[in-house]
PDB file of C-alpha atoms in Angstrom:
ATOM      1  CA  UNK A   1      38.417-308.333 122.116  1.00 69.00           C
ATOM      2  CA  UNK A   2      36.591-305.806 123.906  1.00 93.00           C
ATOM      3  CA  UNK A   3      35.820-306.507 127.622  1.00 97.00           C
ATOM      4  CA  UNK A   4      33.029-305.108 129.818  1.00 98.00           C
ATOM      5  CA  UNK A   5      32.455-305.592 133.480  1.00 98.00           C
ATOM      6  CA  UNK A   6      28.966-306.363 134.393  1.00 98.00           C
ATOM      7  CA  UNK A   7      27.281-306.547 137.823  1.00 97.00           C
ATOM      8  CA  UNK A   8      26.964-310.094 138.555  1.00 97.00           C
ATOM      9  CA  UNK A   9      23.289-310.177 139.512  1.00 97.00           C
ATOM     10  CA  UNK A  10      22.534-308.813 136.277  1.00 96.00           C
ATOM     11  CA  UNK A  11      23.901-311.778 134.656  1.00 95.00           C
ATOM     12  CA  UNK A  12      21.611-314.136 136.773  1.00 95.00           C
ATOM     13  CA  UNK A  13      23.879-314.661 139.803  1.00 97.00           C
ATOM     14  CA  UNK A  14      21.815-314.640 142.947  1.00 98.00           C
ATOM     15  CA  UNK A  15      24.303-312.384 144.807  1.00 98.00           C
ATOM     16  CA  UNK A  16      21.964-309.489 145.708  1.00 97.00           C
ATOM     17  CA  UNK A  17      21.176-308.419 149.390  1.00 97.00           C
ATOM     18  CA  UNK A  18      17.996-310.427 149.358  1.00 98.00           C
ATOM     19  CA  UNK A  19      19.686-313.549 147.792  1.00 98.00           C
ATOM     20  CA  UNK A  20      18.120-313.049 144.459  1.00 97.00           C
ATOM     21  CA  UNK A  21      19.521-312.064 140.797  1.00 97.00           C
ATOM     22  CA  UNK A  22      18.152-309.172 138.707  1.00 95.00           C
ATOM     23  CA  UNK A  23      18.709-310.821 135.261  1.00 94.00           C
ATOM     24  CA  UNK A  24      18.391-307.895 132.730  1.00 90.00           C
ATOM     25  CA  UNK A  25      16.475-308.820 129.599  1.00 86.00           C
ATOM     26  CA  UNK A  26      18.452-306.417 127.529  1.00 88.00           C
ATOM     27  CA  UNK A  27      21.880-307.228 128.624  1.00 93.00           C
ATOM     28  CA  UNK A  28      22.870-309.962 126.125  1.00 92.00           C
ATOM     29  CA  UNK A  29      22.460-307.318 123.133  1.00 93.00           C
ATOM     30  CA  UNK A  30      24.463-304.833 125.068  1.00 93.00           C
ATOM     31  CA  UNK A  31      27.277-306.987 125.483  1.00 95.00           C
ATOM     32  CA  UNK A  32      27.169-308.875 122.167  1.00 94.00           C
ATOM     33  CA  UNK A  33      30.687-309.539 120.866  1.00 95.00           C
ATOM     34  CA  UNK A  34      32.473-308.777 124.024  1.00 96.00           C
ATOM     35  CA  UNK A  35      34.313-310.619 126.853  1.00 97.00           C
ATOM     36  CA  UNK A  36      32.146-310.274 129.804  1.00 97.00           C
ATOM     37  CA  UNK A  37      33.469-310.004 133.510  1.00 97.00           C
ATOM     38  CA  UNK A  38      30.538-310.736 136.011  1.00 97.00           C
ATOM     39  CA  UNK A  39      31.330-309.205 139.404  1.00 98.00           C
ATOM     40  CA  UNK A  40      29.615-308.309 142.621  1.00 98.00           C
ATOM     41  CA  UNK A  41      31.635-305.965 144.706  1.00 98.00           C
ATOM     42  CA  UNK A  42      29.424-306.478 147.796  1.00 98.00           C
ATOM     43  CA  UNK A  43      30.054-310.339 147.914  1.00 98.00           C
ATOM     44  CA  UNK A  44      33.693-309.551 146.977  1.00 98.00           C
ATOM     45  CA  UNK A  45      34.139-307.146 149.724  1.00 98.00           C
ATOM     46  CA  UNK A  46      33.161-309.930 152.214  1.00 98.00           C
ATOM     47  CA  UNK A  47      29.489-309.668 152.691  1.00 98.00           C
ATOM     48  CA  UNK A  48      27.075-312.523 152.771  1.00 98.00           C
ATOM     49  CA  UNK A  49      24.249-313.336 150.388  1.00 98.00           C
ATOM     50  CA  UNK A  50      21.704-312.645 151.532  1.00 98.00           C
ATOM     51  CA  UNK A  51      22.358-309.643 153.617  1.00 98.00           C
ATOM     52  CA  UNK A  52      20.798-306.761 155.210  1.00 98.00           C
ATOM     53  CA  UNK A  53      19.943-303.919 152.969  1.00 98.00           C
ATOM     54  CA  UNK A  54      22.398-301.019 152.849  1.00 98.00           C
ATOM     55  CA  UNK A  55      22.267-297.464 151.854  1.00 98.00           C
ATOM     56  CA  UNK A  56      24.625-294.472 151.467  1.00 98.00           C
ATOM     57  CA  UNK A  57      24.403-292.093 154.346  1.00 98.00           C
ATOM     58  CA  UNK A  58      25.742-288.521 154.169  1.00 97.00           C
ATOM     59  CA  UNK A  59      26.656-288.388 150.615  1.00 98.00           C
ATOM     60  CA  UNK A  60      27.004-290.757 147.372  1.00 98.00           C
ATOM     61  CA  UNK A  61      30.000-293.068 146.694  1.00 98.00           C
ATOM     62  CA  UNK A  62      32.312-290.427 145.798  1.00 98.00           C
ATOM     63  CA  UNK A  63      31.780-288.897 149.320  1.00 98.00           C
ATOM     64  CA  UNK A  64      32.235-292.403 150.829  1.00 98.00           C
ATOM     65  CA  UNK A  65      35.727-292.588 148.910  1.00 98.00           C
ATOM     66  CA  UNK A  66      36.586-289.252 150.429  1.00 98.00           C
ATOM     67  CA  UNK A  67      35.736-290.195 153.846  1.00 98.00           C
ATOM     68  CA  UNK A  68      32.629-287.984 154.040  1.00 98.00           C
ATOM     69  CA  UNK A  69      29.914-290.509 153.858  1.00 98.00           C
ATOM     70  CA  UNK A  70      29.175-293.943 155.161  1.00 98.00           C
ATOM     71  CA  UNK A  71      27.518-297.117 154.013  1.00 98.00           C
ATOM     72  CA  UNK A  72      25.048-298.271 156.690  1.00 98.00           C
ATOM     73  CA  UNK A  73      22.668-301.453 156.829  1.00 98.00           C
ATOM     74  CA  UNK A  74      19.074-300.839 157.711  1.00 98.00           C
ATOM     75  CA  UNK A  75      20.105-301.991 161.455  1.00 98.00           C
ATOM     76  CA  UNK A  76      22.655-299.117 161.817  1.00 98.00           C
ATOM     77  CA  UNK A  77      25.810-301.465 161.123  1.00 98.00           C
ATOM     78  CA  UNK A  78      28.397-299.641 159.266  1.00 98.00           C
ATOM     79  CA  UNK A  79      29.663-301.667 156.207  1.00 98.00           C
ATOM     80  CA  UNK A  80      31.622-298.873 154.505  1.00 98.00           C
ATOM     81  CA  UNK A  81      34.795-300.728 154.735  1.00 98.00           C
ATOM     82  CA  UNK A  82      33.354-303.756 152.839  1.00 98.00           C
ATOM     83  CA  UNK A  83      31.855-301.645 150.169  1.00 98.00           C
ATOM     84  CA  UNK A  84      35.189-299.781 149.576  1.00 98.00           C
ATOM     85  CA  UNK A  85      37.189-303.021 149.442  1.00 98.00           C
ATOM     86  CA  UNK A  86      34.596-304.608 147.098  1.00 98.00           C
ATOM     87  CA  UNK A  87      34.983-301.528 144.811  1.00 98.00           C
ATOM     88  CA  UNK A  88      38.863-301.857 144.846  1.00 98.00           C
ATOM     89  CA  UNK A  89      38.546-305.434 143.980  1.00 98.00           C
ATOM     90  CA  UNK A  90      36.229-304.804 141.037  1.00 98.00           C
ATOM     91  CA  UNK A  91      38.446-302.170 139.702  1.00 98.00           C
ATOM     92  CA  UNK A  92      41.289-304.527 140.040  1.00 98.00           C
ATOM     93  CA  UNK A  93      39.191-307.255 138.216  1.00 98.00           C
ATOM     94  CA  UNK A  94      38.389-304.506 135.445  1.00 98.00           C
ATOM     95  CA  UNK A  95      41.675-303.525 134.845  1.00 98.00           C
ATOM     96  CA  UNK A  96      43.112-307.012 134.586  1.00 98.00           C
ATOM     97  CA  UNK A  97      40.465-307.853 131.749  1.00 97.00           C
ATOM     98  CA  UNK A  98      41.121-304.468 130.134  1.00 97.00           C
ATOM     99  CA  UNK A  99      37.579-303.241 130.609  1.00 98.00           C
ATOM    100  CA  UNK A 100      36.917-299.648 129.614  1.00 97.00           C
ATOM    101  CA  UNK A 101      33.176-299.960 130.457  1.00 97.00           C
ATOM    102  CA  UNK A 102      31.049-301.173 133.053  1.00 98.00           C
ATOM    103  CA  UNK A 103      27.123-301.959 133.004  1.00 97.00           C
ATOM    104  CA  UNK A 104      25.983-301.950 136.476  1.00 96.00           C
ATOM    105  CA  UNK A 105      22.714-302.374 138.736  1.00 95.00           C
ATOM    106  CA  UNK A 106      20.961-299.119 139.083  1.00 94.00           C
ATOM    107  CA  UNK A 107      20.237-297.461 142.371  1.00 95.00           C
ATOM    108  CA  UNK A 108      22.673-299.700 144.277  1.00 96.00           C
ATOM    109  CA  UNK A 109      25.035-298.517 147.052  1.00 98.00           C
ATOM    110  CA  UNK A 110      27.878-300.103 145.096  1.00 98.00           C
ATOM    111  CA  UNK A 111      26.775-299.960 141.626  1.00 97.00           C
ATOM    112  CA  UNK A 112      24.298-297.272 141.046  1.00 96.00           C
ATOM    113  CA  UNK A 113      24.929-294.407 138.299  1.00 95.00           C
ATOM    114  CA  UNK A 114      23.354-291.043 138.471  1.00 95.00           C
ATOM    115  CA  UNK A 115      20.777-292.070 141.372  1.00 96.00           C
ATOM    116  CA  UNK A 116      21.019-294.129 144.627  1.00 97.00           C
ATOM    117  CA  UNK A 117      18.966-294.605 147.514  1.00 97.00           C
ATOM    118  CA  UNK A 118      18.948-291.660 150.072  1.00 96.00           C
ATOM    119  CA  UNK A 119      19.777-293.589 153.248  1.00 97.00           C
ATOM    120  CA  UNK A 120      16.460-293.383 154.783  1.00 97.00           C
ATOM    121  CA  UNK A 121      15.420-296.878 153.704  1.00 97.00           C
ATOM    122  CA  UNK A 122      12.231-295.425 152.380  1.00 97.00           C
ATOM    123  CA  UNK A 123      12.695-295.855 148.928  1.00 96.00           C
ATOM    124  CA  UNK A 124      13.708-292.402 148.036  1.00 97.00           C
ATOM    125  CA  UNK A 125      16.351-291.603 145.343  1.00 97.00           C
ATOM    126  CA  UNK A 126      18.843-289.006 145.149  1.00 97.00           C
ATOM    127  CA  UNK A 127      21.418-287.934 142.622  1.00 97.00           C
ATOM    128  CA  UNK A 128      24.667-289.574 142.964  1.00 97.00           C
ATOM    129  CA  UNK A 129      26.706-292.828 142.307  1.00 98.00           C
ATOM    130  CA  UNK A 130      27.480-295.937 144.223  1.00 98.00           C
ATOM    131  CA  UNK A 131      30.885-296.737 145.626  1.00 98.00           C
ATOM    132  CA  UNK A 132      32.126-298.776 142.796  1.00 98.00           C
ATOM    133  CA  UNK A 133      30.556-296.566 140.198  1.00 98.00           C
ATOM    134  CA  UNK A 134      32.373-293.646 141.811  1.00 98.00           C
ATOM    135  CA  UNK A 135      35.561-295.572 141.990  1.00 98.00           C
ATOM    136  CA  UNK A 136      35.460-296.694 138.226  1.00 98.00           C
ATOM    137  CA  UNK A 137      34.856-293.009 137.094  1.00 98.00           C
ATOM    138  CA  UNK A 138      37.623-291.682 138.851  1.00 98.00           C
ATOM    139  CA  UNK A 139      39.695-294.521 137.128  1.00 98.00           C
ATOM    140  CA  UNK A 140      38.564-293.766 133.617  1.00 98.00           C
ATOM    141  CA  UNK A 141      36.056-296.732 133.209  1.00 98.00           C
ATOM    142  CA  UNK A 142      33.002-295.552 131.654  1.00 97.00           C
ATOM    143  CA  UNK A 143      29.897-296.549 133.821  1.00 97.00           C
ATOM    144  CA  UNK A 144      26.506-297.099 132.373  1.00 91.00           C
ATOM    145  CA  UNK A 145      23.343-298.448 134.004  1.00 82.00           C
ATOM    146  CA  UNK A 146      22.466-302.001 132.299  1.00 85.00           C
ATOM    147  CA  UNK A 147      19.556-301.732 129.835  1.00 85.00           C
ATOM    148  CA  UNK A 148      16.034-303.092 130.946  1.00 80.00           C
ATOM    149  CA  UNK A 149      16.528-302.828 134.670  1.00 83.00           C
TER     150      UNK A 149
END
């Protein structure tokens, strides 16, 4: 059976930074007939729920993986190590389940694909990928934003 990794918050797990979920209405149709691996890289990296909002500063997830950018909370606390660790744990889970695709939470500093918040905490988006999305792409896992979010 084909497997797909899905951001846990999109599956109704209250693991977002604000302690809520972001259940996606079109998700069931998108994953029909496939084994689903629900995963939250931020929680897996050791961050609590709820937690302070975090954004990418100095680049996107690819830049974080290359050591040129950071993930920082709105308080200024650097949480780069937790995001990178969570991304590697998500990759291990995806590989273990044989996932060739991931449906991830848009705009997230972990899971965003194509657009992420700009690091100003002002709600502005810039082109780029989150840390987990970037790591998946580098390892051949196709990353798509979840439908209906």
